[in-house]
Amino acid sequence: MKKFLVFMAVLLLILLALLEFILPTTLAKVLEEQVTGATGAQEVDLNLNSSPNFKILAGYVDEVHGTASLGRIGDVDFKELALDGEKVQVDIFELLFPTEGISAREHTNKILKSISKLEMHGIITAEDLKNFIAKKVDRFDNAEVKISPEGIEATGQIKIMGRMAEVEMAGTFIEDGGNIYFRGTNLNVKNSLLRHVQLDKFFGDVKVLDSENLPLNLQYDSVELRDNEILISAKLR
């Protein structure tokens, strides 16, 4: 009887040790798949930490930190993305035995029972923004984009009335209703026929990023213009 109890105790310890390794790995994989699916990032690295480590056996994760490189959300490329979470409570049964017939996002939502804090930060470069403008504005050639804390300036050429015209555009990024918009402050077109035409009154806000494309129930929260890059932040809804 004593040998049997010792055997069961050793077996239980081995099982707990395996679970302590399997649970973080499985949860990290689920979260990585959500981030990869939403961003198409080439590389996603996610780490989970709990102190002491065996807390995760009860479904508690103290910290989540992840990074993703060269991803895209919607039509905008990102240089890098960072994800940080705190005090995550996990449904262990759903994690190990997924409910059948539901989507990956629904599965993830069932796993994450509660999260005290979850934030994502992304960097958009001037080159990323130039590529976005080229996709959104048909035949916008020789585009150049400058980003500074004061605003965004874009120049290029577009064909108007059969002639190439120089376009000068200025504006900024804003957050409104959980989405990110480009708000134009000035739009000028110059060519030999129309020496200097002001088009400001025809230029409104353009949605650049939609929270519906974000993973893990995140919503855009703020935007900060820096030298040659834009910092986009999102938080839990």
PDB file of C-alpha atoms in Angstrom:
ATOM      1  CA  MET A   1       0.000   0.000   0.000  1.00  0.00           C
ATOM      2  CA  LYS A   2       2.819   2.364   0.907  1.00  0.00           C
ATOM      3  CA  LYS A   3       4.579   1.693  -2.406  1.00  0.00           C
ATOM      4  CA  PHE A   4       1.339   2.357  -4.252  1.00  0.00           C
ATOM      5  CA  LEU A   5       0.897   5.715  -2.481  1.00  0.00           C
ATOM      6  CA  VAL A   6       4.492   6.665  -3.263  1.00  0.00           C
ATOM      7  CA  PHE A   7       3.941   5.686  -6.883  1.00  0.00           C
ATOM      8  CA  MET A   8       0.754   7.773  -7.088  1.00  0.00           C
ATOM      9  CA  ALA A   9       2.501  10.742  -5.459  1.00  0.00           C
ATOM     10  CA  VAL A  10       5.361  10.537  -7.962  1.00  0.00           C
ATOM     11  CA  LEU A  11       2.877  10.165 -10.822  1.00  0.00           C
ATOM     12  CA  LEU A  12       0.979  13.221  -9.603  1.00  0.00           C
ATOM     13  CA  LEU A  13       4.175  15.259  -9.382  1.00  0.00           C
ATOM     14  CA  ILE A  14       5.119  14.241 -12.921  1.00  0.00           C
ATOM     15  CA  LEU A  15       1.623  15.149 -14.137  1.00  0.00           C
ATOM     16  CA  LEU A  16       1.774  18.554 -12.439  1.00  0.00           C
ATOM     17  CA  ALA A  17       5.238  19.166 -13.894  1.00  0.00           C
ATOM     18  CA  LEU A  18       3.962  18.312 -17.373  1.00  0.00           C
ATOM     19  CA  LEU A  19       0.924  20.546 -16.968  1.00  0.00           C
ATOM     20  CA  GLU A  20       3.111  23.378 -15.737  1.00  0.00           C
ATOM     21  CA  PHE A  21       4.968  23.139 -19.045  1.00  0.00           C
ATOM     22  CA  ILE A  22       2.007  22.310 -21.305  1.00  0.00           C
ATOM     23  CA  LEU A  23      -0.430  24.987 -20.115  1.00  0.00           C
ATOM     24  CA  PRO A  24       1.782  28.042 -20.763  1.00  0.00           C
ATOM     25  CA  THR A  25       2.879  26.608 -24.111  1.00  0.00           C
ATOM     26  CA  THR A  26      -0.704  25.870 -25.177  1.00  0.00           C
ATOM     27  CA  LEU A  27      -2.027  29.256 -24.067  1.00  0.00           C
ATOM     28  CA  ALA A  28       0.861  31.073 -25.753  1.00  0.00           C
ATOM     29  CA  LYS A  29       0.139  29.190 -28.980  1.00  0.00           C
ATOM     30  CA  VAL A  30      -3.565  30.164 -28.874  1.00  0.00           C
ATOM     31  CA  LEU A  31      -2.710  33.838 -28.349  1.00  0.00           C
ATOM     32  CA  GLU A  32       0.024  33.769 -30.981  1.00  0.00           C
ATOM     33  CA  GLU A  33      -2.452  32.336 -33.508  1.00  0.00           C
ATOM     34  CA  GLN A  34      -4.870  35.180 -32.761  1.00  0.00           C
ATOM     35  CA  VAL A  35      -2.169  37.819 -33.230  1.00  0.00           C
ATOM     36  CA  THR A  36      -0.806  36.146 -36.372  1.00  0.00           C
ATOM     37  CA  GLY A  37      -4.270  35.763 -37.865  1.00  0.00           C
ATOM     38  CA  ALA A  38      -5.124  39.414 -37.253  1.00  0.00           C
ATOM     39  CA  THR A  39      -1.798  40.898 -38.331  1.00  0.00           C
ATOM     40  CA  GLY A  40      -0.151  38.416 -40.690  1.00  0.00           C
ATOM     41  CA  ALA A  41       3.069  39.077 -38.774  1.00  0.00           C
ATOM     42  CA  GLN A  42       6.112  37.208 -40.007  1.00  0.00           C
ATOM     43  CA  GLU A  43       7.288  36.481 -36.474  1.00  0.00           C
ATOM     44  CA  VAL A  44       5.324  36.423 -33.205  1.00  0.00           C
ATOM     45  CA  ASP A  45       6.953  35.777 -29.829  1.00  0.00           C
ATOM     46  CA  LEU A  46       4.773  35.503 -26.713  1.00  0.00           C
ATOM     47  CA  ASN A  47       5.834  34.900 -23.093  1.00  0.00           C
ATOM     48  CA  LEU A  48       3.682  34.147 -20.027  1.00  0.00           C
ATOM     49  CA  ASN A  49       4.888  34.675 -16.461  1.00  0.00           C
ATOM     50  CA  SER A  50       3.423  33.723 -13.098  1.00  0.00           C
ATOM     51  CA  SER A  51       4.982  33.857  -9.656  1.00  0.00           C
ATOM     52  CA  PRO A  52       5.101  31.217  -8.368  1.00  0.00           C
ATOM     53  CA  ASN A  53       4.970  29.302 -11.645  1.00  0.00           C
ATOM     54  CA  PHE A  54       2.405  26.720 -10.509  1.00  0.00           C
ATOM     55  CA  LYS A  55      -0.294  29.454 -10.290  1.00  0.00           C
ATOM     56  CA  ILE A  56      -0.954  28.816 -13.947  1.00  0.00           C
ATOM     57  CA  LEU A  57      -2.193  25.334 -12.995  1.00  0.00           C
ATOM     58  CA  ALA A  58      -5.140  27.118 -11.380  1.00  0.00           C
ATOM     59  CA  GLY A  59      -5.576  29.328 -14.451  1.00  0.00           C
ATOM     60  CA  TYR A  60      -3.827  32.492 -13.275  1.00  0.00           C
ATOM     61  CA  VAL A  61      -1.193  34.321 -15.330  1.00  0.00           C
ATOM     62  CA  ASP A  62       0.476  37.385 -13.838  1.00  0.00           C
ATOM     63  CA  GLU A  63       1.957  38.855 -17.008  1.00  0.00           C
ATOM     64  CA  VAL A  64       1.765  38.403 -20.764  1.00  0.00           C
ATOM     65  CA  HIS A  65       4.296  40.016 -23.089  1.00  0.00           C
ATOM     66  CA  GLY A  66       4.528  39.543 -26.820  1.00  0.00           C
ATOM     67  CA  THR A  67       6.122  41.072 -29.878  1.00  0.00           C
ATOM     68  CA  ALA A  68       5.331  40.793 -33.574  1.00  0.00           C
ATOM     69  CA  SER A  69       7.353  42.071 -36.495  1.00  0.00           C
ATOM     70  CA  LEU A  70       6.421  43.133 -40.014  1.00  0.00           C
ATOM     71  CA  GLY A  71       2.688  42.700 -39.653  1.00  0.00           C
ATOM     72  CA  ARG A  72      -0.377  44.296 -41.183  1.00  0.00           C
ATOM     73  CA  ILE A  73      -3.717  45.337 -39.714  1.00  0.00           C
ATOM     74  CA  GLY A  74      -6.334  46.162 -42.316  1.00  0.00           C
ATOM     75  CA  ASP A  75      -4.445  47.874 -45.145  1.00  0.00           C
ATOM     76  CA  VAL A  76      -1.666  49.321 -42.993  1.00  0.00           C
ATOM     77  CA  ASP A  77       1.748  47.741 -42.510  1.00  0.00           C
ATOM     78  CA  PHE A  78       3.418  47.928 -39.099  1.00  0.00           C
ATOM     79  CA  LYS A  79       7.116  47.868 -38.398  1.00  0.00           C
ATOM     80  CA  GLU A  80       6.509  46.205 -35.048  1.00  0.00           C
ATOM     81  CA  LEU A  81       3.776  45.418 -32.545  1.00  0.00           C
ATOM     82  CA  ALA A  82       3.988  44.840 -28.791  1.00  0.00           C
ATOM     83  CA  LEU A  83       1.330  43.212 -26.592  1.00  0.00           C
ATOM     84  CA  ASP A  84       1.280  43.469 -22.781  1.00  0.00           C
ATOM     85  CA  GLY A  85      -1.259  42.003 -20.352  1.00  0.00           C
ATOM     86  CA  GLU A  86      -1.625  41.660 -16.600  1.00  0.00           C
ATOM     87  CA  LYS A  87      -3.633  39.419 -14.249  1.00  0.00           C
ATOM     88  CA  VAL A  88      -5.129  37.031 -16.760  1.00  0.00           C
ATOM     89  CA  GLN A  89      -7.572  34.357 -15.592  1.00  0.00           C
ATOM     90  CA  VAL A  90      -7.787  31.350 -17.908  1.00  0.00           C
ATOM     91  CA  ASP A  91     -10.391  28.611 -18.341  1.00  0.00           C
ATOM     92  CA  ILE A  92      -8.063  25.600 -18.200  1.00  0.00           C
ATOM     93  CA  PHE A  93     -10.706  23.113 -19.333  1.00  0.00           C
ATOM     94  CA  GLU A  94     -11.536  25.177 -22.453  1.00  0.00           C
ATOM     95  CA  LEU A  95      -7.830  25.575 -23.136  1.00  0.00           C
ATOM     96  CA  LEU A  96      -7.132  21.838 -23.090  1.00  0.00           C
ATOM     97  CA  PHE A  97     -10.482  20.649 -24.471  1.00  0.00           C
ATOM     98  CA  PRO A  98     -11.762  23.272 -26.944  1.00  0.00           C
ATOM     99  CA  THR A  99     -15.486  23.576 -27.562  1.00  0.00           C
ATOM    100  CA  GLU A 100     -16.347  22.193 -30.984  1.00  0.00           C
ATOM    101  CA  GLY A 101     -18.146  24.183 -33.655  1.00  0.00           C
ATOM    102  CA  ILE A 102     -16.954  27.658 -32.637  1.00  0.00           C
ATOM    103  CA  SER A 103     -14.510  30.045 -34.296  1.00  0.00           C
ATOM    104  CA  ALA A 104     -10.932  30.565 -33.157  1.00  0.00           C
ATOM    105  CA  ARG A 105     -11.851  34.020 -31.828  1.00  0.00           C
ATOM    106  CA  GLU A 106     -14.803  32.610 -29.841  1.00  0.00           C
ATOM    107  CA  HIS A 107     -12.536  29.884 -28.481  1.00  0.00           C
ATOM    108  CA  THR A 108     -10.004  32.492 -27.350  1.00  0.00           C
ATOM    109  CA  ASN A 109     -12.725  34.588 -25.704  1.00  0.00           C
ATOM    110  CA  LYS A 110     -13.905  31.527 -23.759  1.00  0.00           C
ATOM    111  CA  ILE A 111     -10.350  30.774 -22.630  1.00  0.00           C
ATOM    112  CA  LEU A 112      -9.687  34.308 -21.385  1.00  0.00           C
ATOM    113  CA  LYS A 113     -12.197  34.553 -18.542  1.00  0.00           C
ATOM    114  CA  SER A 114     -10.903  37.920 -17.346  1.00  0.00           C
ATOM    115  CA  ILE A 115      -7.983  40.291 -17.952  1.00  0.00           C
ATOM    116  CA  SER A 116      -7.077  43.160 -15.654  1.00  0.00           C
ATOM    117  CA  LYS A 117      -5.037  44.985 -18.299  1.00  0.00           C
ATOM    118  CA  LEU A 118      -4.260  44.399 -21.981  1.00  0.00           C
ATOM    119  CA  GLU A 119      -2.537  46.865 -24.304  1.00  0.00           C
ATOM    120  CA  MET A 120      -1.076  46.763 -27.780  1.00  0.00           C
ATOM    121  CA  HIS A 121       1.326  49.294 -29.281  1.00  0.00           C
ATOM    122  CA  GLY A 122       2.285  49.469 -32.935  1.00  0.00           C
ATOM    123  CA  ILE A 123       4.784  51.491 -34.949  1.00  0.00           C
ATOM    124  CA  ILE A 124       3.887  52.793 -38.430  1.00  0.00           C
ATOM    125  CA  THR A 125       6.824  54.238 -40.366  1.00  0.00           C
ATOM    126  CA  ALA A 126       6.771  56.952 -43.020  1.00  0.00           C
ATOM    127  CA  GLU A 127       7.438  54.215 -45.594  1.00  0.00           C
ATOM    128  CA  ASP A 128       4.438  52.220 -44.329  1.00  0.00           C
ATOM    129  CA  LEU A 129       2.233  55.304 -44.615  1.00  0.00           C
ATOM    130  CA  LYS A 130       3.516  56.040 -48.120  1.00  0.00           C
ATOM    131  CA  ASN A 131       2.565  52.514 -49.197  1.00  0.00           C
ATOM    132  CA  PHE A 132      -0.896  52.944 -47.670  1.00  0.00           C
ATOM    133  CA  ILE A 133      -1.458  56.208 -49.565  1.00  0.00           C
ATOM    134  CA  ALA A 134      -0.298  54.596 -52.811  1.00  0.00           C
ATOM    135  CA  LYS A 135      -2.902  51.838 -52.354  1.00  0.00           C
ATOM    136  CA  LYS A 136      -5.722  54.224 -51.463  1.00  0.00           C
ATOM    137  CA  VAL A 137      -5.061  56.965 -54.039  1.00  0.00           C
ATOM    138  CA  ASP A 138      -5.111  55.649 -57.589  1.00  0.00           C
ATOM    139  CA  ARG A 139      -2.097  56.645 -59.724  1.00  0.00           C
ATOM    140  CA  PHE A 140      -0.476  58.717 -56.995  1.00  0.00           C
ATOM    141  CA  ASP A 141       3.122  58.688 -58.254  1.00  0.00           C
ATOM    142  CA  ASN A 142       6.469  59.667 -56.754  1.00  0.00           C
ATOM    143  CA  ALA A 143       4.979  59.914 -53.279  1.00  0.00           C
ATOM    144  CA  GLU A 144       7.037  61.256 -50.391  1.00  0.00           C
ATOM    145  CA  VAL A 145       5.856  61.284 -46.780  1.00  0.00           C
ATOM    146  CA  LYS A 146       7.241  63.150 -43.779  1.00  0.00           C
ATOM    147  CA  ILE A 147       6.082  62.561 -40.199  1.00  0.00           C
ATOM    148  CA  SER A 148       6.839  64.846 -37.267  1.00  0.00           C
ATOM    149  CA  PRO A 149       5.159  65.639 -33.931  1.00  0.00           C
ATOM    150  CA  GLU A 150       3.586  68.644 -35.673  1.00  0.00           C
ATOM    151  CA  GLY A 151       1.836  66.622 -38.376  1.00  0.00           C
ATOM    152  CA  ILE A 152       2.062  64.604 -41.575  1.00  0.00           C
ATOM    153  CA  GLU A 153       3.064  65.943 -44.980  1.00  0.00           C
ATOM    154  CA  ALA A 154       2.728  64.014 -48.243  1.00  0.00           C
ATOM    155  CA  THR A 155       3.653  65.084 -51.748  1.00  0.00           C
ATOM    156  CA  GLY A 156       3.314  63.363 -55.092  1.00  0.00           C
ATOM    157  CA  GLN A 157       1.991  63.577 -58.618  1.00  0.00           C
ATOM    158  CA  ILE A 158      -1.411  62.658 -60.034  1.00  0.00           C
ATOM    159  CA  LYS A 159      -2.938  63.042 -63.500  1.00  0.00           C
ATOM    160  CA  ILE A 160      -5.657  65.728 -63.704  1.00  0.00           C
ATOM    161  CA  MET A 161      -7.289  66.793 -66.973  1.00  0.00           C
ATOM    162  CA  GLY A 162      -4.726  64.774 -68.904  1.00  0.00           C
ATOM    163  CA  ARG A 163      -1.761  66.456 -67.232  1.00  0.00           C
ATOM    164  CA  MET A 164       0.433  65.539 -64.308  1.00  0.00           C
ATOM    165  CA  ALA A 165      -0.161  67.767 -61.318  1.00  0.00           C
ATOM    166  CA  GLU A 166       1.771  68.153 -58.099  1.00  0.00           C
ATOM    167  CA  VAL A 167      -0.214  67.332 -54.969  1.00  0.00           C
ATOM    168  CA  GLU A 168       0.615  68.624 -51.507  1.00  0.00           C
ATOM    169  CA  MET A 169      -1.284  67.138 -48.574  1.00  0.00           C
ATOM    170  CA  ALA A 170      -1.007  67.837 -44.844  1.00  0.00           C
ATOM    171  CA  GLY A 171      -2.850  66.418 -41.868  1.00  0.00           C
ATOM    172  CA  THR A 172      -2.652  64.279 -38.757  1.00  0.00           C
ATOM    173  CA  PHE A 173      -3.861  60.994 -37.280  1.00  0.00           C
ATOM    174  CA  ILE A 174      -6.686  61.032 -34.726  1.00  0.00           C
ATOM    175  CA  GLU A 175      -8.550  58.438 -32.661  1.00  0.00           C
ATOM    176  CA  ASP A 176     -12.327  58.687 -32.784  1.00  0.00           C
ATOM    177  CA  GLY A 177     -14.819  56.092 -31.544  1.00  0.00           C
ATOM    178  CA  GLY A 178     -12.151  53.419 -31.208  1.00  0.00           C
ATOM    179  CA  ASN A 179     -10.911  53.832 -34.794  1.00  0.00           C
ATOM    180  CA  ILE A 180      -7.977  55.735 -36.306  1.00  0.00           C
ATOM    181  CA  TYR A 181      -8.549  58.390 -38.976  1.00  0.00           C
ATOM    182  CA  PHE A 182      -6.369  60.612 -41.112  1.00  0.00           C
ATOM    183  CA  ARG A 183      -7.682  64.154 -40.764  1.00  0.00           C
ATOM    184  CA  GLY A 184      -6.571  66.392 -43.600  1.00  0.00           C
ATOM    185  CA  THR A 185      -5.761  69.987 -42.742  1.00  0.00           C
ATOM    186  CA  ASN A 186      -4.606  71.100 -46.173  1.00  0.00           C
ATOM    187  CA  LEU A 187      -4.768  69.722 -49.729  1.00  0.00           C
ATOM    188  CA  ASN A 188      -3.366  71.658 -52.695  1.00  0.00           C
ATOM    189  CA  VAL A 189      -3.057  70.740 -56.354  1.00  0.00           C
ATOM    190  CA  LYS A 190      -0.728  72.623 -58.690  1.00  0.00           C
ATOM    191  CA  ASN A 191      -0.345  72.377 -62.457  1.00  0.00           C
ATOM    192  CA  SER A 192       0.009  74.590 -65.476  1.00  0.00           C
ATOM    193  CA  LEU A 193      -3.764  74.984 -65.922  1.00  0.00           C
ATOM    194  CA  LEU A 194      -4.713  75.383 -62.278  1.00  0.00           C
ATOM    195  CA  ARG A 195      -1.832  77.264 -60.768  1.00  0.00           C
ATOM    196  CA  HIS A 196      -2.946  76.836 -57.175  1.00  0.00           C
ATOM    197  CA  VAL A 197      -6.259  75.208 -56.311  1.00  0.00           C
ATOM    198  CA  GLN A 198      -7.382  74.893 -52.678  1.00  0.00           C
ATOM    199  CA  LEU A 199      -9.298  71.666 -52.113  1.00  0.00           C
ATOM    200  CA  ASP A 200      -9.564  71.739 -48.300  1.00  0.00           C
ATOM    201  CA  LYS A 201     -13.358  71.886 -48.208  1.00  0.00           C
ATOM    202  CA  PHE A 202     -13.594  68.642 -50.210  1.00  0.00           C
ATOM    203  CA  PHE A 203     -11.233  66.761 -47.893  1.00  0.00           C
ATOM    204  CA  GLY A 204     -12.688  64.951 -44.843  1.00  0.00           C
ATOM    205  CA  ASP A 205     -11.553  62.323 -42.360  1.00  0.00           C
ATOM    206  CA  VAL A 206     -10.363  59.035 -43.877  1.00  0.00           C
ATOM    207  CA  LYS A 207     -10.570  55.858 -41.792  1.00  0.00           C
ATOM    208  CA  VAL A 208      -7.156  54.244 -41.669  1.00  0.00           C
ATOM    209  CA  LEU A 209      -7.550  51.602 -38.949  1.00  0.00           C
ATOM    210  CA  ASP A 210     -10.729  49.854 -37.782  1.00  0.00           C
ATOM    211  CA  SER A 211     -10.896  48.222 -34.334  1.00  0.00           C
ATOM    212  CA  GLU A 212     -12.937  45.387 -35.835  1.00  0.00           C
ATOM    213  CA  ASN A 213      -9.684  44.075 -37.337  1.00  0.00           C
ATOM    214  CA  LEU A 214      -7.928  43.871 -33.953  1.00  0.00           C
ATOM    215  CA  PRO A 215      -7.487  40.609 -32.022  1.00  0.00           C
ATOM    216  CA  LEU A 216      -8.389  39.854 -28.387  1.00  0.00           C
ATOM    217  CA  ASN A 217     -11.222  42.440 -28.113  1.00  0.00           C
ATOM    218  CA  LEU A 218      -8.802  45.343 -28.347  1.00  0.00           C
ATOM    219  CA  GLN A 219      -9.851  48.828 -29.414  1.00  0.00           C
ATOM    220  CA  TYR A 220      -7.724  51.732 -30.608  1.00  0.00           C
ATOM    221  CA  ASP A 221      -7.173  54.179 -27.785  1.00  0.00           C
ATOM    222  CA  SER A 222      -4.614  56.792 -28.810  1.00  0.00           C
ATOM    223  CA  VAL A 223      -2.169  57.911 -31.494  1.00  0.00           C
ATOM    224  CA  GLU A 224       1.115  59.798 -31.173  1.00  0.00           C
ATOM    225  CA  LEU A 225       3.098  61.375 -34.003  1.00  0.00           C
ATOM    226  CA  ARG A 226       6.872  61.158 -33.669  1.00  0.00           C
ATOM    227  CA  ASP A 227       9.806  61.874 -35.938  1.00  0.00           C
ATOM    228  CA  ASN A 228       9.426  59.560 -38.951  1.00  0.00           C
ATOM    229  CA  GLU A 229       6.933  57.256 -37.238  1.00  0.00           C
ATOM    230  CA  ILE A 230       3.482  56.993 -35.661  1.00  0.00           C
ATOM    231  CA  LEU A 231       2.769  55.168 -32.393  1.00  0.00           C
ATOM    232  CA  ILE A 232      -0.691  53.564 -32.321  1.00  0.00           C
ATOM    233  CA  SER A 233      -2.058  52.230 -29.010  1.00  0.00           C
ATOM    234  CA  ALA A 234      -5.007  49.958 -28.272  1.00  0.00           C
ATOM    235  CA  LYS A 235      -6.644  48.744 -25.049  1.00  0.00           C
ATOM    236  CA  LEU A 236      -9.338  46.302 -23.973  1.00  0.00           C
ATOM    237  CA  ARG A 237     -12.865  47.361 -24.899  1.00  0.00           C
TER     238      ARG A 237
END
